[in-house]
């Protein structure tokens, strides 16, 4: 077999999941905003399925990790649930069962020869902190997050060498404060911008705590996971479209990428928010913390591009100021879609992201921390041997990897590729509608079966390419 795309030595072939999406709420003493949302509005979740069982990882982590290692992955990301590890959020007193559980998970991942990457926040704010303080609107919550982070570093950094502060923090801003797809579904542009700032501050403060505590001494590294959705203009020769795409990029990508890598918010964004009188409250001291505590490495989640055009109609202020004042979404004719998720498939964007990071973000070390294809009704692809033949997923991965490989050959500093997700998992309000895993879950029995893509990735990992 000839291999056309060989990847750099020690390349991470892996997959990502999160605590709230895989564990289930077994033995968890506190509730996240998602646990609570399901309690009060179960019909907001596909087929009324909530996070109670998820993929049962709390009970089956040993078998699950064994299966994940069986498909040849050398690295695995999950997250620690704030609501599982911590009993009292103000004092950061731990819950002993949570401490033990994450100890076991980390030990098991290492025992199976995989690198654990541990994330600290995957949309799962404790609901108590929303009720008491307005969640990420509050700087007190920022400090409570740092306390939680310190506890996690203290407990596990002897074995965990790759930490990330947040997964897709812009989704918190979009889902909870602008576009109503996550509880509490507030629509408030000004609050949204304060939350955006506070999340950046929380990440920087956690990074500071990591370094001040010396958790980086023994090769420990800390980063952030951002979902980058490059904004492509309808017509790159039309100045108004181009301007619209730059603003969209500033809002949805650079608002976290710049502070995380360069320690500063994009100047044009700050100017625009000042003019609109929706700029966040900040202090000199906080801005210094952001400046001085940038990441060691970046995780990039890439699923889809964003296509925009100049505004066609005057902005409707009925719901107050919103970033959408400056651009309209553009439905490009002929774009390739994943019909189940409604997301465009555009593998070339991986190359563009890689070149952007190479040229404009100091070529910082980074990896693809999520990429994937959610498909509904995969049972119809089960073959006579009883496993799902997901050739569409293999094609999807190959196309993305070809673009990544090309960028690496041109100097992109990318050290890995992780799929969303190792084992089909629960996914917020989409619950179990679309499946993403290398390994399928039968929800009735919790039986797990390796898909064709799982067998395929094993070869890719073994050959360090395909
Ligand atoms: C990513 C998130 O954006 O997309 C995951 O980090 C999520 O948590 C994944 O599950 C897929 O999302 P969805 O909505 O298609 O199930």
Tab-separated table of C-alpha atoms and ligand atoms in Angstrom:
chain	number	residue	atom	x	y	z
A	1	UNK	CA	0.000	0.000	0.000
A	2	UNK	CA	1.439	3.373	-0.888
A	3	UNK	CA	1.002	6.231	1.521
A	4	UNK	CA	0.681	9.648	-0.060
A	5	UNK	CA	0.190	11.798	2.973
A	6	UNK	CA	2.718	11.217	5.739
A	7	UNK	CA	2.323	13.399	8.804
A	8	UNK	CA	5.027	14.759	11.145
A	9	UNK	CA	6.655	12.494	13.717
A	10	UNK	CA	4.649	12.041	16.938
A	11	UNK	CA	1.530	13.415	15.286
A	12	UNK	CA	-1.549	13.192	17.511
A	13	UNK	CA	-4.190	10.890	16.056
A	14	UNK	CA	-7.017	11.188	18.456
A	15	UNK	CA	-10.525	12.204	19.317
A	16	UNK	CA	-12.369	14.527	21.663
A	17	UNK	CA	-15.349	14.319	23.939
A	18	UNK	CA	-16.448	16.217	27.026
A	19	UNK	CA	-17.561	15.343	30.565
A	20	UNK	CA	-21.160	16.551	30.243
A	21	UNK	CA	-21.634	14.786	26.910
A	22	UNK	CA	-20.233	11.388	27.795
A	23	UNK	CA	-20.384	10.723	31.550
A	24	UNK	CA	-24.046	10.951	32.460
A	25	UNK	CA	-24.985	12.644	35.731
A	26	UNK	CA	-24.405	9.590	37.983
A	27	UNK	CA	-23.306	10.633	41.479
A	28	UNK	CA	-22.974	14.268	40.454
A	29	UNK	CA	-23.919	16.531	43.350
A	30	UNK	CA	-24.354	19.795	41.431
A	31	UNK	CA	-26.200	20.783	38.288
A	32	UNK	CA	-24.863	22.500	35.212
A	33	UNK	CA	-27.005	24.852	33.134
A	34	UNK	CA	-27.714	21.901	30.822
A	35	UNK	CA	-28.822	19.567	33.634
A	36	UNK	CA	-31.135	22.306	34.799
A	37	UNK	CA	-32.426	23.247	31.347
A	38	UNK	CA	-33.391	19.634	30.714
A	39	UNK	CA	-35.267	19.547	34.009
A	40	UNK	CA	-37.359	22.580	33.169
A	41	UNK	CA	-37.715	22.192	29.397
A	42	UNK	CA	-37.129	18.579	28.276
A	43	UNK	CA	-38.913	19.203	24.988
A	44	UNK	CA	-36.083	21.549	23.968
A	45	UNK	CA	-33.934	18.425	23.439
A	46	UNK	CA	-34.179	16.140	20.419
A	47	UNK	CA	-36.505	13.233	21.260
A	48	UNK	CA	-36.620	14.580	24.821
A	49	UNK	CA	-33.240	13.004	25.569
A	50	UNK	CA	-31.245	14.819	28.235
A	51	UNK	CA	-27.746	14.480	29.726
A	52	UNK	CA	-28.694	11.955	32.431
A	53	UNK	CA	-27.093	8.864	30.914
A	54	UNK	CA	-25.178	10.242	27.899
A	55	UNK	CA	-22.849	7.427	26.785
A	56	UNK	CA	-22.563	6.087	30.345
A	57	UNK	CA	-18.844	6.929	30.561
A	58	UNK	CA	-19.059	7.373	34.330
A	59	UNK	CA	-19.789	3.645	34.641
A	60	UNK	CA	-18.044	2.246	31.567
A	61	UNK	CA	-14.945	4.454	31.295
A	62	UNK	CA	-12.609	1.445	31.508
A	63	UNK	CA	-14.243	-0.465	28.659
A	64	UNK	CA	-14.699	2.759	26.659
A	65	UNK	CA	-11.064	3.787	26.986
A	66	UNK	CA	-10.004	0.254	26.039
A	67	UNK	CA	-12.097	0.502	22.851
A	68	UNK	CA	-10.712	3.930	22.061
A	69	UNK	CA	-7.195	2.593	22.350
A	70	UNK	CA	-8.183	-0.439	20.280
A	71	UNK	CA	-8.850	1.855	17.289
A	72	UNK	CA	-5.264	3.053	17.467
A	73	UNK	CA	-5.683	6.559	18.862
A	74	UNK	CA	-2.667	7.961	20.692
A	75	UNK	CA	-4.383	10.905	22.400
A	76	UNK	CA	-7.780	11.675	23.887
A	77	UNK	CA	-9.451	14.847	25.101
A	78	UNK	CA	-12.222	15.047	27.626
A	79	UNK	CA	-13.263	17.663	30.153
A	80	UNK	CA	-13.633	17.817	33.894
A	81	UNK	CA	-17.120	18.883	34.906
A	82	UNK	CA	-16.971	21.751	37.366
A	83	UNK	CA	-20.233	20.379	38.800
A	84	UNK	CA	-18.678	16.968	39.411
A	85	UNK	CA	-15.290	17.891	40.829
A	86	UNK	CA	-16.394	20.733	43.079
A	87	UNK	CA	-18.881	20.489	45.906
A	88	UNK	CA	-18.843	24.107	47.063
A	89	UNK	CA	-18.100	26.630	44.311
A	90	UNK	CA	-17.148	29.501	46.629
A	91	UNK	CA	-14.525	27.583	48.578
A	92	UNK	CA	-13.696	25.087	45.818
A	93	UNK	CA	-14.121	22.252	48.288
A	94	UNK	CA	-13.934	19.035	46.292
A	95	UNK	CA	-16.342	16.176	45.939
A	96	UNK	CA	-14.303	13.074	46.743
A	97	UNK	CA	-16.207	10.873	44.320
A	98	UNK	CA	-15.466	13.348	41.510
A	99	UNK	CA	-11.775	13.461	42.474
A	100	UNK	CA	-11.583	9.696	42.339
A	101	UNK	CA	-13.464	9.411	39.072
A	102	UNK	CA	-11.167	11.795	37.172
A	103	UNK	CA	-8.125	10.158	38.768
A	104	UNK	CA	-9.288	6.824	37.422
A	105	UNK	CA	-10.071	8.220	33.970
A	106	UNK	CA	-6.694	9.924	33.630
A	107	UNK	CA	-4.823	6.855	34.899
A	108	UNK	CA	-6.708	4.612	32.513
A	109	UNK	CA	-5.981	6.823	29.485
A	110	UNK	CA	-2.285	6.805	30.359
A	111	UNK	CA	-2.281	3.086	31.073
A	112	UNK	CA	-3.559	2.531	27.548
A	113	UNK	CA	-0.643	4.537	26.171
A	114	UNK	CA	-2.639	7.624	25.202
A	115	UNK	CA	-1.951	11.289	25.973
A	116	UNK	CA	-4.752	12.881	28.004
A	117	UNK	CA	-5.751	16.426	27.093
A	118	UNK	CA	-7.950	17.856	29.810
A	119	UNK	CA	-10.326	20.739	29.248
A	120	UNK	CA	-11.932	22.729	32.060
A	121	UNK	CA	-15.104	24.176	30.566
A	122	UNK	CA	-17.310	22.810	27.830
A	123	UNK	CA	-20.410	25.070	28.097
A	124	UNK	CA	-21.208	23.496	31.499
A	125	UNK	CA	-21.474	26.398	33.911
A	126	UNK	CA	-22.911	25.427	37.322
A	127	UNK	CA	-26.511	26.676	37.242
A	128	UNK	CA	-26.152	27.916	40.818
A	129	UNK	CA	-23.616	30.470	39.591
A	130	UNK	CA	-26.006	31.653	36.920
A	131	UNK	CA	-28.796	32.056	39.431
A	132	UNK	CA	-26.663	33.830	42.033
A	133	UNK	CA	-24.424	35.974	39.868
A	134	UNK	CA	-25.565	35.873	36.242
A	135	UNK	CA	-22.870	33.337	35.341
A	136	UNK	CA	-20.237	34.624	32.944
A	137	UNK	CA	-21.625	38.149	33.229
A	138	UNK	CA	-19.893	38.265	36.603
A	139	UNK	CA	-16.229	38.726	37.403
A	140	UNK	CA	-16.755	36.909	40.681
A	141	UNK	CA	-17.601	33.821	38.606
A	142	UNK	CA	-14.350	34.386	36.689
A	143	UNK	CA	-12.501	34.099	40.003
A	144	UNK	CA	-14.474	31.035	41.075
A	145	UNK	CA	-13.511	29.375	37.789
A	146	UNK	CA	-9.863	30.087	38.541
A	147	UNK	CA	-10.252	28.440	41.964
A	148	UNK	CA	-11.719	25.360	40.302
A	149	UNK	CA	-8.921	25.352	37.723
A	150	UNK	CA	-6.276	25.466	40.473
A	151	UNK	CA	-7.852	22.498	42.217
A	152	UNK	CA	-7.796	20.535	38.959
A	153	UNK	CA	-4.134	21.463	38.269
A	154	UNK	CA	-3.221	20.498	41.779
A	155	UNK	CA	-4.904	17.130	41.609
A	156	UNK	CA	-3.902	16.007	38.125
A	157	UNK	CA	-1.049	17.990	36.614
A	158	UNK	CA	1.468	15.381	37.776
A	159	UNK	CA	0.026	13.240	34.961
A	160	UNK	CA	-1.791	15.672	32.664
A	161	UNK	CA	0.631	17.669	30.532
A	162	UNK	CA	-1.876	19.313	28.178
A	163	UNK	CA	-4.585	21.489	29.653
A	164	UNK	CA	-7.133	23.728	27.981
A	165	UNK	CA	-9.144	26.407	29.715
A	166	UNK	CA	-12.251	26.571	27.501
A	167	UNK	CA	-13.861	24.771	24.615
A	168	UNK	CA	-15.466	27.122	22.071
A	169	UNK	CA	-16.063	30.052	24.430
A	170	UNK	CA	-17.692	32.061	21.598
A	171	UNK	CA	-20.513	29.495	21.634
A	172	UNK	CA	-21.383	30.611	25.174
A	173	UNK	CA	-21.665	34.184	23.880
A	174	UNK	CA	-23.703	33.162	20.838
A	175	UNK	CA	-25.892	30.487	22.407
A	176	UNK	CA	-26.660	32.070	25.772
A	177	UNK	CA	-26.622	35.788	24.942
A	178	UNK	CA	-27.363	36.358	21.244
A	179	UNK	CA	-29.020	33.591	19.263
A	180	UNK	CA	-31.007	31.677	21.891
A	181	UNK	CA	-29.789	28.151	21.334
A	182	UNK	CA	-28.502	27.532	24.871
A	183	UNK	CA	-30.141	28.195	28.232
A	184	UNK	CA	-30.868	30.883	29.498
A	185	UNK	CA	-31.441	32.148	25.935
A	186	UNK	CA	-30.922	35.814	26.726
A	187	UNK	CA	-30.806	38.275	23.808
A	188	UNK	CA	-28.628	41.145	24.912
A	189	UNK	CA	-25.741	42.395	22.797
A	190	UNK	CA	-24.117	44.425	25.546
A	191	UNK	CA	-24.200	41.582	28.052
A	192	UNK	CA	-22.888	39.306	25.305
A	193	UNK	CA	-19.818	41.495	24.897
A	194	UNK	CA	-19.182	41.554	28.656
A	195	UNK	CA	-19.398	37.757	28.695
A	196	UNK	CA	-16.965	37.596	25.774
A	197	UNK	CA	-14.519	39.725	27.719
A	198	UNK	CA	-15.015	37.828	30.984
A	199	UNK	CA	-14.375	34.494	29.293
A	200	UNK	CA	-11.128	35.826	27.861
A	201	UNK	CA	-10.211	37.119	31.303
A	202	UNK	CA	-11.070	33.790	32.932
A	203	UNK	CA	-8.848	31.960	30.460
A	204	UNK	CA	-5.926	34.332	31.049
A	205	UNK	CA	-6.344	34.183	34.832
A	206	UNK	CA	-6.408	30.383	34.766
A	207	UNK	CA	-3.253	30.390	32.633
A	208	UNK	CA	-1.626	32.735	35.134
A	209	UNK	CA	-2.600	30.427	38.004
A	210	UNK	CA	-1.119	27.499	36.076
A	211	UNK	CA	2.230	29.232	35.637
A	212	UNK	CA	2.312	30.903	39.071
A	213	UNK	CA	1.624	27.516	40.635
A	214	UNK	CA	4.539	25.989	38.737
A	215	UNK	CA	2.298	23.407	37.053
A	216	UNK	CA	4.213	24.052	33.833
A	217	UNK	CA	7.546	22.999	35.403
A	218	UNK	CA	7.549	19.417	34.293
A	219	UNK	CA	6.681	20.171	30.643
A	220	UNK	CA	3.072	21.108	31.397
A	221	UNK	CA	1.356	23.191	28.728
A	222	UNK	CA	-1.862	25.139	28.662
A	223	UNK	CA	-4.012	26.302	25.773
A	224	UNK	CA	-7.540	27.030	24.627
A	225	UNK	CA	-9.877	25.374	22.136
A	226	UNK	CA	-11.484	27.748	19.639
A	227	UNK	CA	-13.979	26.955	16.928
A	228	UNK	CA	-12.690	28.896	13.955
A	229	UNK	CA	-15.182	29.616	11.202
A	230	UNK	CA	-13.326	31.658	8.582
A	231	UNK	CA	-15.659	34.323	7.158
A	232	UNK	CA	-15.594	34.264	3.357
A	233	UNK	CA	-17.101	37.258	1.530
A	234	UNK	CA	-19.735	36.666	-1.163
A	235	UNK	CA	-17.480	38.516	-3.617
A	236	UNK	CA	-13.898	39.137	-2.586
A	237	UNK	CA	-13.650	41.973	-5.117
A	238	UNK	CA	-16.577	43.806	-3.594
A	239	UNK	CA	-15.355	46.126	-0.894
A	240	UNK	CA	-18.562	46.105	1.106
A	241	UNK	CA	-18.673	42.290	1.191
A	242	UNK	CA	-15.042	42.217	2.178
A	243	UNK	CA	-15.629	44.686	4.982
A	244	UNK	CA	-18.587	42.612	6.215
A	245	UNK	CA	-16.432	39.468	6.291
A	246	UNK	CA	-13.653	41.203	8.225
A	247	UNK	CA	-16.092	42.354	10.888
A	248	UNK	CA	-17.616	38.871	11.151
A	249	UNK	CA	-14.117	37.447	11.563
A	250	UNK	CA	-13.362	39.917	14.331
A	251	UNK	CA	-16.529	39.029	16.217
A	252	UNK	CA	-16.529	35.271	15.903
A	253	UNK	CA	-12.869	34.297	15.505
A	254	UNK	CA	-10.425	37.033	16.414
A	255	UNK	CA	-12.285	38.096	19.563
A	256	UNK	CA	-10.776	35.025	21.243
A	257	UNK	CA	-7.894	34.196	18.933
A	258	UNK	CA	-6.173	37.581	19.314
A	259	UNK	CA	-6.294	37.823	23.113
A	260	UNK	CA	-5.373	34.136	23.473
A	261	UNK	CA	-2.331	34.287	21.191
A	262	UNK	CA	-1.332	37.966	21.119
A	263	UNK	CA	-2.713	39.157	24.440
A	264	UNK	CA	-4.838	41.908	22.862
A	265	UNK	CA	-8.335	42.336	21.501
A	266	UNK	CA	-8.594	43.297	17.811
A	267	UNK	CA	-8.327	47.107	17.671
A	268	UNK	CA	-11.099	47.511	15.078
A	269	UNK	CA	-13.468	45.460	17.192
A	270	UNK	CA	-12.773	47.535	20.295
A	271	UNK	CA	-13.302	50.746	18.318
A	272	UNK	CA	-16.577	49.515	16.881
A	273	UNK	CA	-17.883	48.416	20.295
A	274	UNK	CA	-16.924	51.770	21.788
A	275	UNK	CA	-18.790	53.618	19.056
A	276	UNK	CA	-21.835	51.423	19.663
A	277	UNK	CA	-21.549	51.935	23.437
A	278	UNK	CA	-21.503	48.196	24.074
A	279	UNK	CA	-17.870	47.930	25.102
A	280	UNK	CA	-17.123	45.751	28.105
A	281	UNK	CA	-16.045	46.970	31.507
A	282	UNK	CA	-12.366	46.300	31.980
A	283	UNK	CA	-9.532	47.496	34.187
A	284	UNK	CA	-5.882	48.182	33.365
A	285	UNK	CA	-4.877	45.391	35.696
A	286	UNK	CA	-7.118	42.866	33.924
A	287	UNK	CA	-5.869	43.907	30.503
A	288	UNK	CA	-2.306	43.384	31.766
A	289	UNK	CA	-3.250	39.857	32.871
A	290	UNK	CA	-4.653	39.143	29.402
A	291	UNK	CA	-1.543	40.624	27.807
A	292	UNK	CA	0.893	38.575	29.888
A	293	UNK	CA	-0.846	35.214	29.964
A	294	UNK	CA	-1.202	33.950	26.447
A	295	UNK	CA	-1.485	30.285	25.506
A	296	UNK	CA	1.245	27.701	24.871
A	297	UNK	CA	-0.751	25.925	22.196
A	298	UNK	CA	-4.021	26.288	20.335
A	299	UNK	CA	-6.765	23.778	19.635
A	300	UNK	CA	-8.844	24.504	16.552
A	301	UNK	CA	-12.305	23.033	16.150
A	302	UNK	CA	-13.260	23.229	12.522
A	303	UNK	CA	-16.624	22.174	11.156
A	304	UNK	CA	-17.860	24.781	8.704
A	305	UNK	CA	-17.005	28.117	7.127
A	306	UNK	CA	-19.064	31.284	7.510
A	307	UNK	CA	-20.178	33.040	4.324
A	308	UNK	CA	-21.226	36.634	4.533
A	309	UNK	CA	-22.305	39.550	2.388
A	310	UNK	CA	-22.798	43.249	3.004
A	311	UNK	CA	-26.085	44.115	4.711
A	312	UNK	CA	-28.930	44.237	2.251
A	313	UNK	CA	-31.572	45.765	4.490
A	314	UNK	CA	-31.294	48.200	7.293
A	315	UNK	CA	-30.573	46.518	10.629
A	316	UNK	CA	-33.654	45.856	12.729
A	317	UNK	CA	-33.089	47.182	16.245
A	318	UNK	CA	-36.158	45.539	17.779
A	319	UNK	CA	-33.949	43.225	19.875
A	320	UNK	CA	-31.273	45.823	20.516
A	321	UNK	CA	-27.765	45.982	19.148
A	322	UNK	CA	-26.322	42.759	17.695
A	323	UNK	CA	-23.130	41.915	15.769
A	324	UNK	CA	-25.407	41.163	12.790
A	325	UNK	CA	-25.737	44.880	12.237
A	326	UNK	CA	-22.697	44.674	9.958
A	327	UNK	CA	-23.235	41.612	7.781
A	328	UNK	CA	-25.812	39.205	6.424
A	329	UNK	CA	-25.276	35.506	6.142
A	330	UNK	CA	-24.805	34.437	2.556
A	331	UNK	CA	-26.148	31.165	1.194
A	332	UNK	CA	-23.688	30.486	-1.565
A	333	UNK	CA	-25.356	28.739	-4.501
A	334	UNK	CA	-23.980	25.249	-5.062
A	335	UNK	CA	-22.373	24.963	-1.620
A	336	UNK	CA	-21.927	21.409	-0.394
A	337	UNK	CA	-24.002	20.646	2.657
A	338	UNK	CA	-24.207	18.066	5.383
A	339	UNK	CA	-28.018	17.922	5.280
A	340	UNK	CA	-28.394	16.377	8.755
A	341	UNK	CA	-26.594	19.155	10.531
A	342	UNK	CA	-27.226	21.915	8.010
A	343	UNK	CA	-23.535	22.793	7.925
A	344	UNK	CA	-21.541	23.456	4.782
A	345	UNK	CA	-18.702	21.035	4.034
A	346	UNK	CA	-15.653	22.986	2.912
A	347	UNK	CA	-12.374	21.156	3.661
A	348	UNK	CA	-10.262	23.899	2.041
A	349	UNK	CA	-10.917	26.118	5.068
A	350	UNK	CA	-8.562	23.932	7.129
A	351	UNK	CA	-5.745	25.014	4.837
A	352	UNK	CA	-6.780	28.672	5.130
A	353	UNK	CA	-6.904	28.464	8.938
A	354	UNK	CA	-3.467	26.843	9.036
A	355	UNK	CA	-1.942	29.523	6.836
A	356	UNK	CA	-3.605	32.274	8.853
A	357	UNK	CA	-2.155	30.869	12.082
A	358	UNK	CA	1.247	30.468	10.391
A	359	UNK	CA	1.358	34.012	9.025
A	360	UNK	CA	-0.614	36.080	11.521
A	361	UNK	CA	-0.385	34.211	14.817
A	362	UNK	CA	3.340	33.565	15.239
A	363	UNK	CA	2.977	30.064	13.816
A	364	UNK	CA	2.060	28.960	17.341
A	365	UNK	CA	1.907	25.150	17.850
A	366	UNK	CA	-1.673	24.025	17.250
A	367	UNK	CA	-3.770	21.013	16.461
A	368	UNK	CA	-7.176	20.243	15.049
A	369	UNK	CA	-9.010	19.584	18.287
A	370	UNK	CA	-12.344	18.759	16.621
A	371	UNK	CA	-13.495	18.029	13.111
A	372	UNK	CA	-16.307	15.722	12.204
A	373	UNK	CA	-19.508	14.870	10.479
A	374	UNK	CA	-22.790	14.352	12.306
A	375	UNK	CA	-25.126	11.959	10.512
A	376	UNK	CA	-28.672	11.010	11.426
A	377	UNK	CA	-29.999	7.468	11.086
A	378	UNK	CA	-26.650	5.700	10.742
A	379	UNK	CA	-28.259	2.363	11.670
A	380	UNK	CA	-29.302	2.072	8.034
A	381	UNK	CA	-25.645	1.582	7.133
A	382	UNK	CA	-25.173	-1.456	9.394
A	383	UNK	CA	-23.742	-4.328	7.317
A	384	UNK	CA	-24.181	-8.078	7.633
A	385	UNK	CA	-21.322	-8.225	10.123
A	386	UNK	CA	-23.204	-5.844	12.388
A	387	UNK	CA	-21.177	-2.649	12.107
A	388	UNK	CA	-21.846	0.719	10.459
A	389	UNK	CA	-20.166	1.284	7.113
A	390	UNK	CA	-19.642	5.030	7.310
A	391	UNK	CA	-17.670	5.556	4.117
A	392	UNK	CA	-18.986	9.146	3.929
A	393	UNK	CA	-17.132	9.860	7.191
A	394	UNK	CA	-13.896	8.346	5.916
A	395	UNK	CA	-14.153	10.501	2.773
A	396	UNK	CA	-14.886	13.557	4.896
A	397	UNK	CA	-11.812	12.978	7.076
A	398	UNK	CA	-9.556	12.277	4.092
A	399	UNK	CA	-10.547	15.494	2.357
A	400	UNK	CA	-9.827	17.515	5.485
A	401	UNK	CA	-6.539	15.729	6.116
A	402	UNK	CA	-5.338	16.363	2.560
A	403	UNK	CA	-5.793	20.096	3.129
A	404	UNK	CA	-4.116	19.909	6.506
A	405	UNK	CA	-1.209	17.970	5.055
A	406	UNK	CA	-0.697	20.530	2.317
A	407	UNK	CA	-0.548	23.322	4.915
A	408	UNK	CA	1.940	21.351	7.055
A	409	UNK	CA	4.160	20.894	4.015
A	410	UNK	CA	4.045	24.656	3.648
A	411	UNK	CA	5.198	25.210	7.192
A	412	UNK	CA	2.038	25.140	9.325
A	413	UNK	CA	2.937	24.161	12.886
A	414	UNK	CA	0.170	21.607	13.349
A	415	UNK	CA	0.867	18.655	15.645
A	416	UNK	CA	-2.344	16.659	15.546
A	417	UNK	CA	-5.801	15.839	14.317
A	418	UNK	CA	-8.653	14.930	16.647
A	419	UNK	CA	-12.079	13.838	15.540
A	420	UNK	CA	-15.270	14.723	17.237
A	421	UNK	CA	-15.810	12.166	18.747
A	422	UNK	CA	-14.469	8.745	19.827
A	423	UNK	CA	-17.826	7.267	20.884
A	424	UNK	CA	-21.220	8.675	19.795
A	425	UNK	CA	-22.156	11.093	22.541
A	426	UNK	CA	-24.965	13.314	23.735
A	427	UNK	CA	-24.896	16.680	22.071
A	428	UNK	CA	-26.738	19.498	23.822
A	429	UNK	CA	-30.148	20.203	22.349
A	430	UNK	CA	-29.416	17.932	19.386
A	431	UNK	CA	-29.007	15.135	21.942
A	432	UNK	CA	-28.428	11.906	19.954
A	433	UNK	CA	-29.875	13.112	16.644
A	434	UNK	CA	-26.611	13.213	14.706
A	435	UNK	CA	-23.880	10.686	15.399
A	436	UNK	CA	-20.220	11.641	15.104
A	437	UNK	CA	-18.274	8.757	16.611
A	438	UNK	CA	-15.737	6.232	15.403
A	439	UNK	CA	-17.672	3.942	17.729
A	440	UNK	CA	-21.474	3.631	17.724
A	441	UNK	CA	-23.707	3.489	20.783
A	442	UNK	CA	-26.976	1.615	20.908
A	443	UNK	CA	-28.962	3.824	23.266
A	444	UNK	CA	-31.240	1.039	24.434
A	445	UNK	CA	-28.487	-1.319	25.502
A	446	UNK	CA	-25.448	1.007	25.699
A	447	UNK	CA	-23.677	-1.573	23.515
A	448	UNK	CA	-20.745	0.012	21.684
A	449	UNK	CA	-19.557	-1.119	18.249
A	450	UNK	CA	-16.621	0.086	16.196
A	451	UNK	CA	-17.669	1.625	12.866
A	452	UNK	CA	-15.787	1.220	9.605
A	453	UNK	CA	-14.196	4.644	10.174
A	454	UNK	CA	-12.842	3.348	13.496
A	455	UNK	CA	-11.124	0.459	11.748
A	456	UNK	CA	-9.843	2.858	9.088
A	457	UNK	CA	-8.382	5.425	11.534
A	458	UNK	CA	-6.445	2.599	13.199
A	459	UNK	CA	-4.535	2.064	9.947
A	460	UNK	CA	-4.012	5.790	9.481
A	461	UNK	CA	-2.626	6.108	12.987
A	462	UNK	CA	-0.390	3.062	12.551
A	463	UNK	CA	0.990	4.380	9.242
A	464	UNK	CA	1.072	7.998	10.433
A	465	UNK	CA	-0.767	8.908	7.252
A	466	UNK	CA	-2.800	7.455	4.432
B	1	LIG	C1	-18.794	21.208	18.750
B	1	LIG	C2	-18.845	21.095	20.252
B	1	LIG	O1	-19.005	22.527	18.386
B	1	LIG	O2	-19.768	20.530	18.029
B	1	LIG	C3	-19.375	19.759	20.721
B	1	LIG	O3	-17.604	21.346	20.855
B	1	LIG	C4	-20.587	19.353	19.901
B	1	LIG	O4	-19.658	19.855	22.075
B	1	LIG	C5	-20.192	19.252	18.439
B	1	LIG	O5	-21.154	18.158	20.344
B	1	LIG	C6	-21.311	18.795	17.534
B	1	LIG	O6	-22.428	19.577	17.692
B	1	LIG	P1	-23.887	19.152	17.246
B	1	LIG	O7	-24.731	20.285	17.651
B	1	LIG	O8	-23.869	18.946	15.784
B	1	LIG	O9	-24.242	17.888	17.894
